[in-house]
PDB file of C-alpha atoms in Angstrom:
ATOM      1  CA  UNK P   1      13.522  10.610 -15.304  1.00 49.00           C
ATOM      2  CA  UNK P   2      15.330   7.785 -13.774  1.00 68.00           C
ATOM      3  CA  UNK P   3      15.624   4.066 -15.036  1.00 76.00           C
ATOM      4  CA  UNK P   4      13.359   2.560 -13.330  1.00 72.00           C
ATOM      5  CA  UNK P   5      10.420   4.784 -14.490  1.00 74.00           C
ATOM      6  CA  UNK P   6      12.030   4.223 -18.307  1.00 78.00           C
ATOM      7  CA  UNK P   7      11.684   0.719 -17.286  1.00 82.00           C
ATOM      8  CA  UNK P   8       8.434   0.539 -16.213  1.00 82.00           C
ATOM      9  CA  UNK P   9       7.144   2.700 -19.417  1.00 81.00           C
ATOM     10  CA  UNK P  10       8.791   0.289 -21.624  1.00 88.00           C
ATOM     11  CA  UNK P  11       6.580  -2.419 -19.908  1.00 89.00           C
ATOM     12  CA  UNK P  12       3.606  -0.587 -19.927  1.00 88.00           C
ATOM     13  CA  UNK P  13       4.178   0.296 -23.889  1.00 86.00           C
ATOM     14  CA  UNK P  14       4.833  -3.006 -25.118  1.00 88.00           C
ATOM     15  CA  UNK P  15       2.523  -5.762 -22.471  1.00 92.00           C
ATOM     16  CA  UNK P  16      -0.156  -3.272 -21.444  1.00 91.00           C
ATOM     17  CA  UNK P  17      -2.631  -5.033 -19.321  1.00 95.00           C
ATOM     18  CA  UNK P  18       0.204  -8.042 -18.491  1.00 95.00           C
ATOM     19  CA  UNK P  19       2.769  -5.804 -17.709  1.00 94.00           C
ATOM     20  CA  UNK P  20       0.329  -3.224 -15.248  1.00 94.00           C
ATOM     21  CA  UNK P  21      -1.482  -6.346 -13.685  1.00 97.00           C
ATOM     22  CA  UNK P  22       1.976  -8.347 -12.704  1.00 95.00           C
ATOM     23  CA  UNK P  23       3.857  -4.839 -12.395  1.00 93.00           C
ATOM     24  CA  UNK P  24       1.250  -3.386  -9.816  1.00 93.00           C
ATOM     25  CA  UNK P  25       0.921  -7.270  -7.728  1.00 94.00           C
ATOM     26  CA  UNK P  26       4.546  -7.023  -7.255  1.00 91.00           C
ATOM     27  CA  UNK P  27       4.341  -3.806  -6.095  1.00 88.00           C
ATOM     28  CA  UNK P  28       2.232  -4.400  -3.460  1.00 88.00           C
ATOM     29  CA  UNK P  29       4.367  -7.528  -2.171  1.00 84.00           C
ATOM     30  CA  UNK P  30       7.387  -5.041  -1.557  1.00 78.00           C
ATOM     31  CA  UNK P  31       9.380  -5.139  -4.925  1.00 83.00           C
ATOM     32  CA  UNK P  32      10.449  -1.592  -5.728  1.00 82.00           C
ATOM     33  CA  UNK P  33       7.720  -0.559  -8.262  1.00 84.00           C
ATOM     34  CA  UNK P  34       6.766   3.159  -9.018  1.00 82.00           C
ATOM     35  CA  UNK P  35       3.027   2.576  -8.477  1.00 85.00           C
ATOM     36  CA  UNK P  36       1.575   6.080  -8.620  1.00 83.00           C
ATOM     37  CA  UNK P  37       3.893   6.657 -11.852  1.00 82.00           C
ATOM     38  CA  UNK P  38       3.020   2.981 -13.148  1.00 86.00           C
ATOM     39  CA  UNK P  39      -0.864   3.768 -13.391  1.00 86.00           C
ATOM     40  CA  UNK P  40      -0.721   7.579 -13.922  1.00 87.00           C
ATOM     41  CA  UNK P  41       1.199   6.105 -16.941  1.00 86.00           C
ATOM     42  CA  UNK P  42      -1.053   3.952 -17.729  1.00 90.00           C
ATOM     43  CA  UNK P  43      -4.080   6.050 -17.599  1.00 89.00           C
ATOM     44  CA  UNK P  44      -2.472   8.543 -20.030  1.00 86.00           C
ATOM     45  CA  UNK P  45      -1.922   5.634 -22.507  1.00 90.00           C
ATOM     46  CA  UNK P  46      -6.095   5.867 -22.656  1.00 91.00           C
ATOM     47  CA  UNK P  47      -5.742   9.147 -24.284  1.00 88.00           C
ATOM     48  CA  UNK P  48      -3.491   7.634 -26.947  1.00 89.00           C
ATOM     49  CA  UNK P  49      -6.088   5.188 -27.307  1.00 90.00           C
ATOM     50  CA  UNK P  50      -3.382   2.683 -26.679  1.00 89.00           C
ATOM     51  CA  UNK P  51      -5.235   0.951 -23.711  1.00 94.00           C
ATOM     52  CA  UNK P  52      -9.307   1.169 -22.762  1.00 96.00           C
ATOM     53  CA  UNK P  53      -9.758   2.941 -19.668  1.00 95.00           C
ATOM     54  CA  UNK P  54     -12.455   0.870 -18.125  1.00 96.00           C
ATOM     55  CA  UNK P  55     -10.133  -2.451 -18.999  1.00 96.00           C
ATOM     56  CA  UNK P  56      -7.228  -0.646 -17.539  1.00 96.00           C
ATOM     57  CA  UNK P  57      -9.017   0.311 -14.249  1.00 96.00           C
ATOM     58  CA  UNK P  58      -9.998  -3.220 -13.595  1.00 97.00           C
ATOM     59  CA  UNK P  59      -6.533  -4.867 -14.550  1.00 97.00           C
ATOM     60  CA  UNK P  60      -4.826  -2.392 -11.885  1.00 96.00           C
ATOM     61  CA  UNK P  61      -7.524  -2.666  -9.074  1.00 96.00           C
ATOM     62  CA  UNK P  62      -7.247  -6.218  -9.487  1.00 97.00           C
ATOM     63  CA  UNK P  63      -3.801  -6.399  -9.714  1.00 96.00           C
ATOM     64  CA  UNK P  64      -3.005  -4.441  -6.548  1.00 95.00           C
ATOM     65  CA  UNK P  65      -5.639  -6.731  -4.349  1.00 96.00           C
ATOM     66  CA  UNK P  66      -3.876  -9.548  -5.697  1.00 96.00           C
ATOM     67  CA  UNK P  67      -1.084  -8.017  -4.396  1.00 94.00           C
ATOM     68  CA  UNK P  68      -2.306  -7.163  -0.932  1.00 93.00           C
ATOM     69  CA  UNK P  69      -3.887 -10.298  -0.469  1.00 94.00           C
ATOM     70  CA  UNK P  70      -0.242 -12.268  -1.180  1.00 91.00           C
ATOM     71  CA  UNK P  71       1.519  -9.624   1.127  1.00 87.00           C
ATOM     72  CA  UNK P  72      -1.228 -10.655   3.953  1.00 91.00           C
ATOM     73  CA  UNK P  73      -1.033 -14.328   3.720  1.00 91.00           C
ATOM     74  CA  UNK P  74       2.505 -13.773   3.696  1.00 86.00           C
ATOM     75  CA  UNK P  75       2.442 -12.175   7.030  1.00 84.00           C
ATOM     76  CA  UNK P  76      -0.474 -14.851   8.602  1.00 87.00           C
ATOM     77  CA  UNK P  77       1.920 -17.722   7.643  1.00 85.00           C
ATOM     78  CA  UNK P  78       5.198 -16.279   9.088  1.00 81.00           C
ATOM     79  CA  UNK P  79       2.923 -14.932  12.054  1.00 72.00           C
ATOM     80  CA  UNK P  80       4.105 -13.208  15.058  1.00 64.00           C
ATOM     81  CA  UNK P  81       6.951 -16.014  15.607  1.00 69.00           C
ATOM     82  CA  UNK P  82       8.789 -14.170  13.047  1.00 65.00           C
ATOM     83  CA  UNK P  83       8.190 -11.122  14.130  1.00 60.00           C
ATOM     84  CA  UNK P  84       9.549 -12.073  17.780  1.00 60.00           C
ATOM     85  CA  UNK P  85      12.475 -13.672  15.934  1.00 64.00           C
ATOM     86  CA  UNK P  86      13.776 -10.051  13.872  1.00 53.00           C
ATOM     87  CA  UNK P  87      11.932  -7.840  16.980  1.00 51.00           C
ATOM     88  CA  UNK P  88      15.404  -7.630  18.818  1.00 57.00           C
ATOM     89  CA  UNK P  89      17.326  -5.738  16.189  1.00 52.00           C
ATOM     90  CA  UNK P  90      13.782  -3.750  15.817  1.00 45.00           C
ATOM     91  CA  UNK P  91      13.914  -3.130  19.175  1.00 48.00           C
ATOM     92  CA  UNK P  92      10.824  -4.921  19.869  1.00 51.00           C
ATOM     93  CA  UNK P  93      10.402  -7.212  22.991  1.00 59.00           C
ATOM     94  CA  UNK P  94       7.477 -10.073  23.598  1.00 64.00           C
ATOM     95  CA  UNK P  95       5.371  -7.294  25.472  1.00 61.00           C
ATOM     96  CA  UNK P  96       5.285  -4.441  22.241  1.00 55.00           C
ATOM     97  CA  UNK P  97       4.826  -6.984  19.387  1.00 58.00           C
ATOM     98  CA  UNK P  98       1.753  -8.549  21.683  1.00 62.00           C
ATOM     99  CA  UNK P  99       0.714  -4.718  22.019  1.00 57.00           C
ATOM    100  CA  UNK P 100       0.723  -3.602  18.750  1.00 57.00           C
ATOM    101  CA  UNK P 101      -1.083  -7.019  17.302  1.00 62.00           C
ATOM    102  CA  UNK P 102      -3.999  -5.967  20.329  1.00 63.00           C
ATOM    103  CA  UNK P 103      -4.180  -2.422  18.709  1.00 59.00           C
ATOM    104  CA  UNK P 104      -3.966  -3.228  15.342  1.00 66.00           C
ATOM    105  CA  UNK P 105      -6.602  -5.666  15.404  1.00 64.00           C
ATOM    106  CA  UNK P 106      -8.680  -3.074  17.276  1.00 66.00           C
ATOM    107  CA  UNK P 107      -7.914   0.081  14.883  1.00 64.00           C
ATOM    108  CA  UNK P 108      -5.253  -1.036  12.103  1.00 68.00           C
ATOM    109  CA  UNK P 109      -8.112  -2.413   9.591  1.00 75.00           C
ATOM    110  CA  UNK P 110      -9.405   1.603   9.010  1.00 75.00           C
ATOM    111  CA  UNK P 111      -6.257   2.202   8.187  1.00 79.00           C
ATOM    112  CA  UNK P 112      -6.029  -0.455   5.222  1.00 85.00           C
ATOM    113  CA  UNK P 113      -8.140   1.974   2.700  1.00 87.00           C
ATOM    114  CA  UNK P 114      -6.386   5.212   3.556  1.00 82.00           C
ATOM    115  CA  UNK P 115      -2.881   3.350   3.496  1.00 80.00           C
ATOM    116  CA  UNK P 116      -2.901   2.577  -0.353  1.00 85.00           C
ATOM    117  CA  UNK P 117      -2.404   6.009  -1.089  1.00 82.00           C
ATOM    118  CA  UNK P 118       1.112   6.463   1.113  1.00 76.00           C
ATOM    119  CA  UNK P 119       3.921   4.672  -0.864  1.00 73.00           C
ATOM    120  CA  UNK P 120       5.231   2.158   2.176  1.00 70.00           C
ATOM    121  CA  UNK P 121       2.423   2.382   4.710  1.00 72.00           C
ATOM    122  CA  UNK P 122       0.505   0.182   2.158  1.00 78.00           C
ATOM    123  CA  UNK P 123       2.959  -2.631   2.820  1.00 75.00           C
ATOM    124  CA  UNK P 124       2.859  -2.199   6.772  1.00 76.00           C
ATOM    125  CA  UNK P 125      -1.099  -2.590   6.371  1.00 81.00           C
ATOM    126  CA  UNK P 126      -0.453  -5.772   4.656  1.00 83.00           C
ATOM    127  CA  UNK P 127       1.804  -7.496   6.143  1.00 81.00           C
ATOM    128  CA  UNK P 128       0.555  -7.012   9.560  1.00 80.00           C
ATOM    129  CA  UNK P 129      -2.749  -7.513   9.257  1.00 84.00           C
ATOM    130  CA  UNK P 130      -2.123 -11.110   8.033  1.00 86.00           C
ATOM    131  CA  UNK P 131       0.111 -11.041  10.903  1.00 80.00           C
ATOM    132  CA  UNK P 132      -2.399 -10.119  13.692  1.00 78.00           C
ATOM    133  CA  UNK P 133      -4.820 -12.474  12.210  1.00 82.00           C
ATOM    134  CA  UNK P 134      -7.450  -9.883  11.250  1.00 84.00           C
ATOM    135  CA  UNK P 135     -10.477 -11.499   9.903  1.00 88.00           C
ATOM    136  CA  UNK P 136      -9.763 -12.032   5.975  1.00 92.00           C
ATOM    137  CA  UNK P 137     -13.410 -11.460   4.883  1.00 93.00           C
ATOM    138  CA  UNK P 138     -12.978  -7.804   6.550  1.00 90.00           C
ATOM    139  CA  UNK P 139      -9.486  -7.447   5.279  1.00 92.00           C
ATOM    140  CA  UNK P 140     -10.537  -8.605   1.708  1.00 94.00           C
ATOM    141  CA  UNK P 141     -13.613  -6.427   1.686  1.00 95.00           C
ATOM    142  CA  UNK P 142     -11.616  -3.315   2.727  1.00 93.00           C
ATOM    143  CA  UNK P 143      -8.136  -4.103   0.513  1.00 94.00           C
ATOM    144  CA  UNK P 144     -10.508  -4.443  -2.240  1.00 95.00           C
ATOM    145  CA  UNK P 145     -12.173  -0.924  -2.090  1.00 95.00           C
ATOM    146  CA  UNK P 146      -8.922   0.585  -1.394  1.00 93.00           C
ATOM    147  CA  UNK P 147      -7.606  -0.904  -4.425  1.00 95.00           C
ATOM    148  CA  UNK P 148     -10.427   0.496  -6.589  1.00 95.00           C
ATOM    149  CA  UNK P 149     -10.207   3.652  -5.248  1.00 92.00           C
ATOM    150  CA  UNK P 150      -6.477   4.038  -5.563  1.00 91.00           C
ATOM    151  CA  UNK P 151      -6.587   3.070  -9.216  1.00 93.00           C
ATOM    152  CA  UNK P 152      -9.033   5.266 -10.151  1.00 93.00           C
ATOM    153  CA  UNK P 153      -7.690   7.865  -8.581  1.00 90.00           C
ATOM    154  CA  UNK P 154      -4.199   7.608 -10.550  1.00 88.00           C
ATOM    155  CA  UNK P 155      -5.516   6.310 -13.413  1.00 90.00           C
ATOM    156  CA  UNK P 156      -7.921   9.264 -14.076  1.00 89.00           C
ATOM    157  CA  UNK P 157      -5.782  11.349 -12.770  1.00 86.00           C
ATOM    158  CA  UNK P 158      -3.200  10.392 -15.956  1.00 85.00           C
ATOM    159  CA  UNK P 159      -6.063  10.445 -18.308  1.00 86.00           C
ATOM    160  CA  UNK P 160      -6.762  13.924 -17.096  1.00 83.00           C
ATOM    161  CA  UNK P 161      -3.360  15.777 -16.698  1.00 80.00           C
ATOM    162  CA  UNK P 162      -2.452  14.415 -20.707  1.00 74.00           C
ATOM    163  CA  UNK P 163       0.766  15.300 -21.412  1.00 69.00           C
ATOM    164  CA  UNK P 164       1.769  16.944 -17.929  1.00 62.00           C
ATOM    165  CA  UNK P 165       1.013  13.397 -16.250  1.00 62.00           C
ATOM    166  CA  UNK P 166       4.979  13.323 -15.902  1.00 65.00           C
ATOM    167  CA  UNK P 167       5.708  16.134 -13.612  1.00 64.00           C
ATOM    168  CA  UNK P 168       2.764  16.024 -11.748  1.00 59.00           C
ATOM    169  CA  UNK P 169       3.173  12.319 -10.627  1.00 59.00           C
ATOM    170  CA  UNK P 170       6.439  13.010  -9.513  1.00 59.00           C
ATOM    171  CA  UNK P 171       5.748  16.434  -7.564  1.00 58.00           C
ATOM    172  CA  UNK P 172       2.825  14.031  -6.344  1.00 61.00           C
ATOM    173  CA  UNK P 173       4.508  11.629  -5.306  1.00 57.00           C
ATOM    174  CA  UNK P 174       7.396  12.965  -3.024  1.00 62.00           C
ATOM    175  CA  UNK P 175       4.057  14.908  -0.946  1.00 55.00           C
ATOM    176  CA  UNK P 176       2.556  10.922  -0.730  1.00 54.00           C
ATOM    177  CA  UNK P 177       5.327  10.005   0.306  1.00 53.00           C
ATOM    178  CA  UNK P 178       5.685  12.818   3.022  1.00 59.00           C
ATOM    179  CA  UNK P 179       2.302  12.325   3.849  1.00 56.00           C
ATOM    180  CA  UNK P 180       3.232   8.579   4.543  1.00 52.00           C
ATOM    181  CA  UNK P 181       5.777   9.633   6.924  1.00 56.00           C
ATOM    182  CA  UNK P 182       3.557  11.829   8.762  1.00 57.00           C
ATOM    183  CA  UNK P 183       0.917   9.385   8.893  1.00 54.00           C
ATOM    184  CA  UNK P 184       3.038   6.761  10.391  1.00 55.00           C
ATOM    185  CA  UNK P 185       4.330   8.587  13.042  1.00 61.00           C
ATOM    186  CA  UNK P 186       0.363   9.520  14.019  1.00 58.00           C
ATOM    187  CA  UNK P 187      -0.393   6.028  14.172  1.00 55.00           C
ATOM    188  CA  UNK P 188       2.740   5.319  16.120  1.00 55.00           C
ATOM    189  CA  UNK P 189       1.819   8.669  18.868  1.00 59.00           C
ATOM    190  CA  UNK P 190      -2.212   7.070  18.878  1.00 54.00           C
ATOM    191  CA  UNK P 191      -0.718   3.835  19.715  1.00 49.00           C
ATOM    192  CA  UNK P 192       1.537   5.195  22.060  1.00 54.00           C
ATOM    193  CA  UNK P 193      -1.418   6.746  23.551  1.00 55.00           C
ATOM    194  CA  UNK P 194      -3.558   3.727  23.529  1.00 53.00           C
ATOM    195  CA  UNK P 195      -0.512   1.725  25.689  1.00 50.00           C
ATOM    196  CA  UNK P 196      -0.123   4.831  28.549  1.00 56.00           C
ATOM    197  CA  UNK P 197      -4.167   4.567  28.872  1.00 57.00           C
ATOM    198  CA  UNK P 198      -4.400   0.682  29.051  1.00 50.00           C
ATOM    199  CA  UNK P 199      -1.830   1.111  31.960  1.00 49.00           C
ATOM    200  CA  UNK P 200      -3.721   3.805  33.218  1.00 47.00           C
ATOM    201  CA  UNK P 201      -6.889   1.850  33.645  1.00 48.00           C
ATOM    202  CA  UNK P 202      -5.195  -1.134  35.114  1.00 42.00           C
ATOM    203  CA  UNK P 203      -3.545   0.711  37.501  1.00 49.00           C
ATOM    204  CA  UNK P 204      -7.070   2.521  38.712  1.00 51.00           C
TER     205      UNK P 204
END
């Protein structure tokens, strides 16, 4: 186990609810937090009888839309100006960043559920969305049932596997993060795709 995830249990063990809620918002900011491990954590602490699973579900849902909802007002206040500012050394002129703000705020918010569940995609989602403006009602709806649905996943999850929570959640957890790659690079072939036709149709 590496220090971080000592860390992190050491939190969990002595603030409970504090440490998960502020732990978890962090997390979803950007601030290198071992989520999945954090709540599967957590969840087996329910077992113990250490922390009530319904109280512990809510803290962590909450937490992690807290999170997502700093991470997108975040992005809508430094905007696409500060994307065009850092696009150069991203390789990103005028014409992509105004490309990929058009597609995302035509597919990117049914990606915001699905994206909790990849450990950095959940951040792009974020960020970005605040950044292309998308309508915070839809955003907050959406954020808000990924959130629940994350937690409960990883929180049962813990409560379930008991005493094997450990090396599950970390076999987990390198697949997520797999998964995370694979999913970007879908995203980035559909959006790819998405350009080539737009150019197609203008050209016809």
């Amino acid at each position: 186990m590496h220090e971080l995830e000592h860390y992190v249990m050491s939190i969990i063990f002595h603030y409970r609810y504090a440490g998960l809620f502020i732990m978890l918002m962090g997390g979803m900011i950007g601030i290198p937090v071992p989520d999945e491990f954090l709540m599967t954590f957590s969840g087996f602490q329910t077992i113990l009888g250490r922390m009530n699973f319904a109280k512990t579900l809510l803290v962590a849902a909450f937490g992690s839309f807290m999170g997502m909802n700093l991470s997108y007002w975040i992005g809508r206040r430094l905007g696409i100006p500060f994307l065009q500012k850092v696009g150069p050394f991203l390789h990103f002129n005028d014409k992509k960043i105004k490309s990929a703000e058009h597609w995302f705020q035509r597919f990117g918010d049914r990606l915001i559920v699905i994206g909790y569940f990849f450990p950095g995609f959940r951040h792009f989602t974020a960020y970005f969305s605040g950044m292309s403006k998308l309508h915070y009602g839809r955003y907050a709806l959406l954020a808000a049932t990924g959130a629940f649905l994350w937690a409960f996943t990883f929180i049962t999850l813990g409560r379930i596997l008991g005493a094997h929570w450990e090396k599950i959640t970390f076999i987990l957890h390198r697949y997520l993060v797999r998964g995370g790659i694979v999913l970007a690079l879908i995203v980035f072939l559909i959006y790819l795709y998405s350009i080539k036709r737009g150019k197609a149709s203008l050209e016809d």
